[in-house]
Short mmCIF file of C-alpha atoms in Angstrom, two decimals:
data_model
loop_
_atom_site.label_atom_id
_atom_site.label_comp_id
_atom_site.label_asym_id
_atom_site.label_seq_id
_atom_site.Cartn_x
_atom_site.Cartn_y
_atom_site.Cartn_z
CA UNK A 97 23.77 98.18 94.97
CA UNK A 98 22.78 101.92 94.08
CA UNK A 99 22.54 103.75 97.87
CA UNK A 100 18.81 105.50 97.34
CA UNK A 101 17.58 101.82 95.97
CA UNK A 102 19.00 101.07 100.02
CA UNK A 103 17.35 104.24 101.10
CA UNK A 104 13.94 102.52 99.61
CA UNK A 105 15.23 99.35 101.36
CA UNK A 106 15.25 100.95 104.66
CA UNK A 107 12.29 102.67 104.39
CA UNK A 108 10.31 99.11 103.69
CA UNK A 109 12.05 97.89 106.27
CA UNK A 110 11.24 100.43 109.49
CA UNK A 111 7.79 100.49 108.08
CA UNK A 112 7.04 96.94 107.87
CA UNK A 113 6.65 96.82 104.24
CA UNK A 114 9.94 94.73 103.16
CA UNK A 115 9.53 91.64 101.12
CA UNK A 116 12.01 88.65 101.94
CA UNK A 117 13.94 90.60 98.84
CA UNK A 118 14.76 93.32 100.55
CA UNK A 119 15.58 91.85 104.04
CA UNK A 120 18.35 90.05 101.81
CA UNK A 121 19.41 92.72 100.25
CA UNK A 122 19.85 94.53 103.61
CA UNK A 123 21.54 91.97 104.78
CA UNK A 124 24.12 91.74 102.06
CA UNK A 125 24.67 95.40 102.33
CA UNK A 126 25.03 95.67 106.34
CA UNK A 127 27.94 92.79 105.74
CA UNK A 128 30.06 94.90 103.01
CA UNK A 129 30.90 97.08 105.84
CA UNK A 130 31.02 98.59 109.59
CA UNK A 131 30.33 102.02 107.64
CA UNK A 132 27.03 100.86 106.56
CA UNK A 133 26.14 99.12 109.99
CA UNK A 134 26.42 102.47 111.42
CA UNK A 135 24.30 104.39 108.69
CA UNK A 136 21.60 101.75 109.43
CA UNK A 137 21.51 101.81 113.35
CA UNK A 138 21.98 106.25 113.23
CA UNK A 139 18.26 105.66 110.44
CA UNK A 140 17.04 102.94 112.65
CA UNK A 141 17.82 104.31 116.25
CA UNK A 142 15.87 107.82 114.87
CA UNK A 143 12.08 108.42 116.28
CA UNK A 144 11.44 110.61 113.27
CA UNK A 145 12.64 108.76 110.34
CA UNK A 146 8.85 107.08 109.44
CA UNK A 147 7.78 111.04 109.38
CA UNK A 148 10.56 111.99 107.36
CA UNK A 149 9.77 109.23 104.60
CA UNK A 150 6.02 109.93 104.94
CA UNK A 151 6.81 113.59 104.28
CA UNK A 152 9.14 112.79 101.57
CA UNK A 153 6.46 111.07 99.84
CA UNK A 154 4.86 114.56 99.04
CA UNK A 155 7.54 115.81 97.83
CA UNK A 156 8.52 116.70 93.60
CA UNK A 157 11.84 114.48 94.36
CA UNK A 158 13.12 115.69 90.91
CA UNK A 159 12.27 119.26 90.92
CA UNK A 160 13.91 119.22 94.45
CA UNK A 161 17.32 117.65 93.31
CA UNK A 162 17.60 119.78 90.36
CA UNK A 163 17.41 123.18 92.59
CA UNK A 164 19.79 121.44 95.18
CA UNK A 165 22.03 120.06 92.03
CA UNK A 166 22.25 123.68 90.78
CA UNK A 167 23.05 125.12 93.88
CA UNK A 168 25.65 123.00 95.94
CA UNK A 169 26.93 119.98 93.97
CA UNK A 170 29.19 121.88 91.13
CA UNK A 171 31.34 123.59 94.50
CA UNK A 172 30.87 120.95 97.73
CA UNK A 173 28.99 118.34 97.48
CA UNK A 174 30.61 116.02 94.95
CA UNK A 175 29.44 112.66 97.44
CA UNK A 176 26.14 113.54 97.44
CA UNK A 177 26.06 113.81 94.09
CA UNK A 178 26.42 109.87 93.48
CA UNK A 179 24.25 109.06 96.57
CA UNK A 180 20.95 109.42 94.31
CA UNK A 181 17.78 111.81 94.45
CA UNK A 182 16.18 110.44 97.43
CA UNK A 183 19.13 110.55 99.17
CA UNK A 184 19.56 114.29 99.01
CA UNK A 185 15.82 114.31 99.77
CA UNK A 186 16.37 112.76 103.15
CA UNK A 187 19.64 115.02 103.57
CA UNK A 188 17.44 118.01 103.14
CA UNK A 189 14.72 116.47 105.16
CA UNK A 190 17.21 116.19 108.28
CA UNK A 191 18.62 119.71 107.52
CA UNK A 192 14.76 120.75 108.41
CA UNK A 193 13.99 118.99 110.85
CA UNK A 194 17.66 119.85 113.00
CA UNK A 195 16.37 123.19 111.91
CA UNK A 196 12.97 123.00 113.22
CA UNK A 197 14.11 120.97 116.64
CA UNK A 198 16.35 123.80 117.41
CA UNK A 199 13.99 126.54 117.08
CA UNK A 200 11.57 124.58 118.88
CA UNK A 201 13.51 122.92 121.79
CA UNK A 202 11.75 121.17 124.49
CA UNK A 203 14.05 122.19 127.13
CA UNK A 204 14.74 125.81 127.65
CA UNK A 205 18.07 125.91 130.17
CA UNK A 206 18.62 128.46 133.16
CA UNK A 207 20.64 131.04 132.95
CA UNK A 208 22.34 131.18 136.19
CA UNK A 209 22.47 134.75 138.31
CA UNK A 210 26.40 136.39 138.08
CA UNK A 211 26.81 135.75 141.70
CA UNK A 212 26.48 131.96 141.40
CA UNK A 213 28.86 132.10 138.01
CA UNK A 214 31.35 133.64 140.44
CA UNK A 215 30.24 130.87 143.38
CA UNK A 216 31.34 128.71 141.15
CA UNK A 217 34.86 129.98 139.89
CA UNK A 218 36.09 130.93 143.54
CA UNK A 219 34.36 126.87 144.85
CA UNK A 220 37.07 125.07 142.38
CA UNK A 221 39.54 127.53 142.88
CA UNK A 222 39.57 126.51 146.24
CA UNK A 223 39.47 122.63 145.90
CA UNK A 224 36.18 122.69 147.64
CA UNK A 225 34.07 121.37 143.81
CA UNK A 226 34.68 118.09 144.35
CA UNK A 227 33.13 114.75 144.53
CA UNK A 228 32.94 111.34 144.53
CA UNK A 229 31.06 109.61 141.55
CA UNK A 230 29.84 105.83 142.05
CA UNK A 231 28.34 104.11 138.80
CA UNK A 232 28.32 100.25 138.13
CA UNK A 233 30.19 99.18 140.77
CA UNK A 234 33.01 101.82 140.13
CA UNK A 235 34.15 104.82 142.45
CA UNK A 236 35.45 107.36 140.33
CA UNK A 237 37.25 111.49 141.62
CA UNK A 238 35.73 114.49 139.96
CA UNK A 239 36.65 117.97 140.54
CA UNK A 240 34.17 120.19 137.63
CA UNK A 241 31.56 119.47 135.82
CA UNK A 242 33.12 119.23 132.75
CA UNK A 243 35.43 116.08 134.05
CA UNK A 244 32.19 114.34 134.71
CA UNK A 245 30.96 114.74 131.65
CA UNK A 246 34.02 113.41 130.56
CA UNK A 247 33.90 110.11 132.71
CA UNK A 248 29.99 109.57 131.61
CA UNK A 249 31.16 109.81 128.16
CA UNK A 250 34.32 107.28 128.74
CA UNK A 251 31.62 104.76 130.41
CA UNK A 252 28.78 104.56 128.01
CA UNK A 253 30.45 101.32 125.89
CA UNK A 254 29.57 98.93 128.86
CA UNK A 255 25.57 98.27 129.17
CA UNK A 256 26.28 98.29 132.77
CA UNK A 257 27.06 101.98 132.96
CA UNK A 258 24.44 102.92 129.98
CA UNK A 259 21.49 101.21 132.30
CA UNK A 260 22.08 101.96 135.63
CA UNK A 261 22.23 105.14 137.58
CA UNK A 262 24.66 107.36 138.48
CA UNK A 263 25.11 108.28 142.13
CA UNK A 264 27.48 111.79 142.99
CA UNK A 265 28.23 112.05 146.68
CA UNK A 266 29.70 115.25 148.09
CA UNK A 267 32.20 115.29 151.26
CA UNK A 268 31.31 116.92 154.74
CA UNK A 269 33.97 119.52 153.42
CA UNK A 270 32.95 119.57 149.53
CA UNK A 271 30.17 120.58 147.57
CA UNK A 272 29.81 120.20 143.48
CA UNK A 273 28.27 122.03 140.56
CA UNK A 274 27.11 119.70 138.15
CA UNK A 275 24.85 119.49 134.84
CA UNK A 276 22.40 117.29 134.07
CA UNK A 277 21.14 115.40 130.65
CA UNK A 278 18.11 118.30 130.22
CA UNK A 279 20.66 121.43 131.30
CA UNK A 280 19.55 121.59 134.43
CA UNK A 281 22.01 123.12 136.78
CA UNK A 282 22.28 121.21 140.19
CA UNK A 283 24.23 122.45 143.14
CA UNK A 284 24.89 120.03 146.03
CA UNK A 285 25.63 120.98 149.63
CA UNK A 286 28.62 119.03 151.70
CA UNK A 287 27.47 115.87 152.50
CA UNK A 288 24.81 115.31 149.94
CA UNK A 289 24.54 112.50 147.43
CA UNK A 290 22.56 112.73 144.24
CA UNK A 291 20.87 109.93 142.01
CA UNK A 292 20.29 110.54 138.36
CA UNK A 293 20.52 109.23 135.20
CA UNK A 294 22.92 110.06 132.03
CA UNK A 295 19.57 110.23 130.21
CA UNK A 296 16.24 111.00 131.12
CA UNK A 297 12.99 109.71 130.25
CA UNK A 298 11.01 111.07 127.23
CA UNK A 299 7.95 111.64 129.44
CA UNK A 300 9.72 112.63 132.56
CA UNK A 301 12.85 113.79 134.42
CA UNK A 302 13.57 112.14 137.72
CA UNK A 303 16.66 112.63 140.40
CA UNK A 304 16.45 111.44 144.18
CA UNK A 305 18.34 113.52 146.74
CA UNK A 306 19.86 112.66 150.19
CA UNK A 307 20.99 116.02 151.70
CA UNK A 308 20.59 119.83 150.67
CA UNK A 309 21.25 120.82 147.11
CA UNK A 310 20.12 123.65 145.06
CA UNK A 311 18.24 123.24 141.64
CA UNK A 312 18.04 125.52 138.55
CA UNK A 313 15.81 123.78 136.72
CA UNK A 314 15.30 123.93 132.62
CA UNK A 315 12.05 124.51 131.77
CA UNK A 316 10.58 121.50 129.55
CA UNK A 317 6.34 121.89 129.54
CA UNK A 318 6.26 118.44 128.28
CA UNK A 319 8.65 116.28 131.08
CA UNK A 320 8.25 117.72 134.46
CA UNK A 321 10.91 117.61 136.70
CA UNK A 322 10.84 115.20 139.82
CA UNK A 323 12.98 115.31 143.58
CA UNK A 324 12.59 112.01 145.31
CA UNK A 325 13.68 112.10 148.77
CA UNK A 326 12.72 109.93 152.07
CA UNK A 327 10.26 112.10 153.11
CA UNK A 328 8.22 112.95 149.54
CA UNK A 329 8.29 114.15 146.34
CA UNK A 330 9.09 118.12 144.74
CA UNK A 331 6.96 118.05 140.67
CA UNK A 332 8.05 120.99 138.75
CA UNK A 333 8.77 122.31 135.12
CA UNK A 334 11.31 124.82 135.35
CA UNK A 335 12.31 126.57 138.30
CA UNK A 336 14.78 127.57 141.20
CA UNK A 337 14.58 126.36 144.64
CA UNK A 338 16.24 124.88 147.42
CA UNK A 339 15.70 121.34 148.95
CA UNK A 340 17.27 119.98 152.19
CA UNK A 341 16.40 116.31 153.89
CA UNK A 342 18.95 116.86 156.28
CA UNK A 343 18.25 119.65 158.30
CA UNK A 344 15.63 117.90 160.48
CA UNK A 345 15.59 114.11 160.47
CA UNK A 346 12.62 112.90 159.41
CA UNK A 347 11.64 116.14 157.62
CA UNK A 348 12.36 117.75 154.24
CA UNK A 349 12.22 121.28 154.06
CA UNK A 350 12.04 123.25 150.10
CA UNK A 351 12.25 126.62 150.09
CA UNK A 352 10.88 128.03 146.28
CA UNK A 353 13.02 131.03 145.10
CA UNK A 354 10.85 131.74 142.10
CA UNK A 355 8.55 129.99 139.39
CA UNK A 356 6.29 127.21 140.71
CA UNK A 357 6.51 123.76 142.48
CA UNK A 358 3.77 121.45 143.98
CA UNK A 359 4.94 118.67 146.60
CA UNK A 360 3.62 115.00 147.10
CA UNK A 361 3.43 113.54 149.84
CA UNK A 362 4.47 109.64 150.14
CA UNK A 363 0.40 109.38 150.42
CA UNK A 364 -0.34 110.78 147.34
CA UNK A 365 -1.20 114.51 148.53
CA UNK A 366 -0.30 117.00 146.37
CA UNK A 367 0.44 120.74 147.67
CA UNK A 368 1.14 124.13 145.55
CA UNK A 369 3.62 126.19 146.51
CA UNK A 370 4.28 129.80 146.11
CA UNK A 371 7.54 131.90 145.19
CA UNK A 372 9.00 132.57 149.19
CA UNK A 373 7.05 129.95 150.60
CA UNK A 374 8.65 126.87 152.71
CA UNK A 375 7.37 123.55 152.39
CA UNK A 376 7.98 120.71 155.26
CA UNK A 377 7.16 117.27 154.42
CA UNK A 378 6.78 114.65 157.04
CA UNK A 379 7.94 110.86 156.42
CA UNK A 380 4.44 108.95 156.53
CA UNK A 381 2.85 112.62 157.03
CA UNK A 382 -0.27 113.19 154.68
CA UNK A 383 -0.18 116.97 155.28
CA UNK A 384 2.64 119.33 154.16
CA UNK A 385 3.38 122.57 156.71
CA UNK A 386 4.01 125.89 154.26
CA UNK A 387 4.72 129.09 155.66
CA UNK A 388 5.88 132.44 154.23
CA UNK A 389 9.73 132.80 154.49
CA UNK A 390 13.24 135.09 153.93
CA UNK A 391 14.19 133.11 150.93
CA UNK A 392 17.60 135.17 151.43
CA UNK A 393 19.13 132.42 153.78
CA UNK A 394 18.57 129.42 152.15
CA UNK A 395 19.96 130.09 148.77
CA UNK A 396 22.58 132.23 150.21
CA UNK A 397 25.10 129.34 150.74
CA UNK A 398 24.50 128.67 146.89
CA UNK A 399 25.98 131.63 146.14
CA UNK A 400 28.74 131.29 147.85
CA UNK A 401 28.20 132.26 151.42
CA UNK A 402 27.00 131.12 155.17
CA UNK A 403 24.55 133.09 156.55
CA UNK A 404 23.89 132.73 160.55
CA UNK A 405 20.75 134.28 161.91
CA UNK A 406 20.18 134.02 165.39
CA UNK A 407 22.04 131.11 165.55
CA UNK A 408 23.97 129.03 168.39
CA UNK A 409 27.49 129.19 168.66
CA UNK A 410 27.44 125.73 168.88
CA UNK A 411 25.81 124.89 165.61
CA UNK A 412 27.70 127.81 163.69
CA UNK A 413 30.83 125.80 165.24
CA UNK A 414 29.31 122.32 163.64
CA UNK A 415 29.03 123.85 160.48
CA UNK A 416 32.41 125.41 160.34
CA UNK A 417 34.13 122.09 162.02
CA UNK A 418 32.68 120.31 159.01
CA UNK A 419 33.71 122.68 156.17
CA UNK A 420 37.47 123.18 157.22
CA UNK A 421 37.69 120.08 158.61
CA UNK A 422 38.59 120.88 162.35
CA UNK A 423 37.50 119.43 165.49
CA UNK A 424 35.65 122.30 167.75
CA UNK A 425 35.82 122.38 171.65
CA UNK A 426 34.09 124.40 174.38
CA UNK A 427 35.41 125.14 177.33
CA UNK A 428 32.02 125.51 178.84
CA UNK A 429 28.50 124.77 177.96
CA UNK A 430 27.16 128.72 178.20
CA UNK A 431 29.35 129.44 175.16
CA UNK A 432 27.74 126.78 173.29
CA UNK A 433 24.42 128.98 173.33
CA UNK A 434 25.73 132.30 172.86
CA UNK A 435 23.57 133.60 169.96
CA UNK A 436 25.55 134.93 166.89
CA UNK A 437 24.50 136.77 163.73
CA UNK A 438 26.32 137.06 160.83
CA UNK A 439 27.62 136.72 157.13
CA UNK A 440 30.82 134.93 156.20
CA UNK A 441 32.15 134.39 152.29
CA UNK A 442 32.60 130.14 152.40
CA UNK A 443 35.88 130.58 150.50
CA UNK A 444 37.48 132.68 152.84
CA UNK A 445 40.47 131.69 155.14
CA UNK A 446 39.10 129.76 158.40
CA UNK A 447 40.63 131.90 161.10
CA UNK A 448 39.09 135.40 158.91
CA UNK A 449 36.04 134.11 160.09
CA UNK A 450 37.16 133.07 163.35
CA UNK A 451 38.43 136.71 164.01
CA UNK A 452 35.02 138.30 163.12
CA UNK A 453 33.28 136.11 165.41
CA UNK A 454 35.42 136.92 168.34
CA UNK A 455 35.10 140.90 167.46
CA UNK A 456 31.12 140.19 168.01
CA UNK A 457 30.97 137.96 170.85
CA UNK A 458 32.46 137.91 174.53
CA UNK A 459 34.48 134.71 173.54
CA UNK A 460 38.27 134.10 172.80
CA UNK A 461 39.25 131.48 169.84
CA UNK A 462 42.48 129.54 169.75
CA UNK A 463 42.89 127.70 166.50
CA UNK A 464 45.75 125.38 166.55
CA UNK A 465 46.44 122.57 163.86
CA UNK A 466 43.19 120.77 163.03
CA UNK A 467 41.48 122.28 166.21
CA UNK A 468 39.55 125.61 167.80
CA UNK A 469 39.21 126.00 171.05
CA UNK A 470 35.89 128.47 172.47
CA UNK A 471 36.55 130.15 175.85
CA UNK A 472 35.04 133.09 177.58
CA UNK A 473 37.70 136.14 177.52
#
């Protein structure tokens, strides 16, 4: 069977128009080989084919394969050659339309700032990019974003892991860069855990958060962009901002960095947000709290360092214990609530930090094995 008759086949077919003829015909020709099975399902599987065909119908077919005769076929294209004029139609038909898809993409991606590039290189040069990937039933060790990509590539054959979510969860001493179906760049906190699919929607794009991560988000005007956590809902189209369900229970706080984001409230409410506003959402709360805010501190740890204002020994202890991994201990209450202000790089040795904090404060540190010890000089 001649391959454009097949072409005209196909066409019938996806449209409706086949007679019993054809369907055997199709038939016949799917069984001669897996080659052909796959050329059907790539035509079938496509959401533009029946505007291909329709558009091929207006074109001069022969004046179309003489100029593309003249011009390729002699040199490189010898297989096309006995494939048949429509064929070469529908070759030059996907040549425009890859052409006009990638001049006219939906989703624009971020371009991340140089000090989160360099986050990034010094977080898996320290061992700290890594997380724990759960999908079908499976727990599966990643350390970069490019060996997850790897492992959602190595599970698409099962429909389990095609259909169901994946689910990256972040240590209380790890954090993770990853990149998601659209581009959008997604940087989770220790302790956070992340829901999301290999694929989005065509209408929307939708990830549910547990924890503090950081989103660059591609700009699509067609599919906005959805956070789902406990307490509400962040809509958006292509932004950066920071969202954290863990800082308060019962509370999630989003801090916009710049572009524009609206919350919903699990009632429905929907709120606009401003570039350097915070929004706090409520669990079961119809109103959303936003107030003007240093957007300096909350992205701060995205790029790579902790950032203490005016804050407790005793929590800047809780958030160090959990990083390095070391138990803290107080020798006395007071120096729990000693007040302490202060940068730190979050790659840098533990006891570099420990050192600065004892240069500013009236307390002595003893770090020994997995534990500091706080007492008063």
């Amino acid at each position: 069977m001649k391959t454009h008759s097949i072409n005209d086949i196909v066409y019938r077919v996806l449209t409706g128009e086949a007679t019993d003829e054809d369907d055997e015909q199709l038939r016949l020709w799917l069984e001669e080989s897996d080659e052909h099975r796959r050329q059907y399902e790539q035509l079938a599987g496509s959401t533009e084919l029946l505007e291909r065909y329709r558009f091929a119908e207006g074109i001069d077919v022969e004046k179309a394969w003489q100029l593309f005769r003249r011009r390729h076929l002699r040199k490189a294209y010898p297989l096309l050659k006995r494939l048949g004029r429509v064929a070469v139609v529908i070759v030059l038909l996907t040549g425009i339309a890859w052409w006009w898809n990638s001049r006219h993409s939906r989703s624009e991606k971020p371009q991340l700032p140089a000090d989160v590039v360099t986050a990034i290189a010094h977080a898996e040069a320290s061992g700290k990019n890594h997380a724990l990937l759960t999908v079908a039933g499976q727990r599966i060790e990643v350390v970069n974003d490019k060996e997850l990509a790897a492992v959602h590539s190595d599970k698409q054959p099962t429909a389990a892991a095609t259909s169901s979510n994946r689910v990256l969860t972040t240590y209380h001493d790890s954090e993770f860069w990853l990149t998601l179906d659209d581009g959008t760049r997604v940087h989770l906190n220790y302790g956070t855990s992340l829901t999301y699919p290999v694929r989005f929607a065509p209408d929307e794009r939708v990830v549910e958060l547990d924890g503090e991560a950081f989103f660059f988000v591609a700009k699509d005007k067609k599919r906005p962009f959805y956070v789902k956590t406990r307490n509400g809902m962040v809509k958006e189209y292509g932004t950066s901002f920071n969202v954290n369900t863990c800082e308060t229970p019962g509370q999630t706080k989003v801090v916009l960095v710049d572009g524009s984001i609206s919350i919903i409230t699990d009632r429905g409410r929907e709120f606009i947000v401003n570039p350097g506003e915070m929004a706090t959402m409520s669990r079961g709360e119809s109103q959303v709290f936003i107030d003007k805010v240093d957007v300096r501190p909350y992205k701060a740890w995205n790029e790579g360092r902790f950032v203490f204002e005016d804050c407790t020994l005793e929590s800047l202890m809780e958030v160090l214990s959990l990083w390095y991994n070391r138990k803290v201990e107080f020798e006395s209450d007071e120096l729990r609530e000693i007040h302490f202000t202060g940068t730190f790089d979050r790659y840098d040795d533990v006891n570099q930090i420990l050192h600065a904090i004892e240069q500013t404060t009236d307390v002595d540190i003893e770090s020994s094995g997995d534990t500091i010890l706080l007492k008063t000089k």
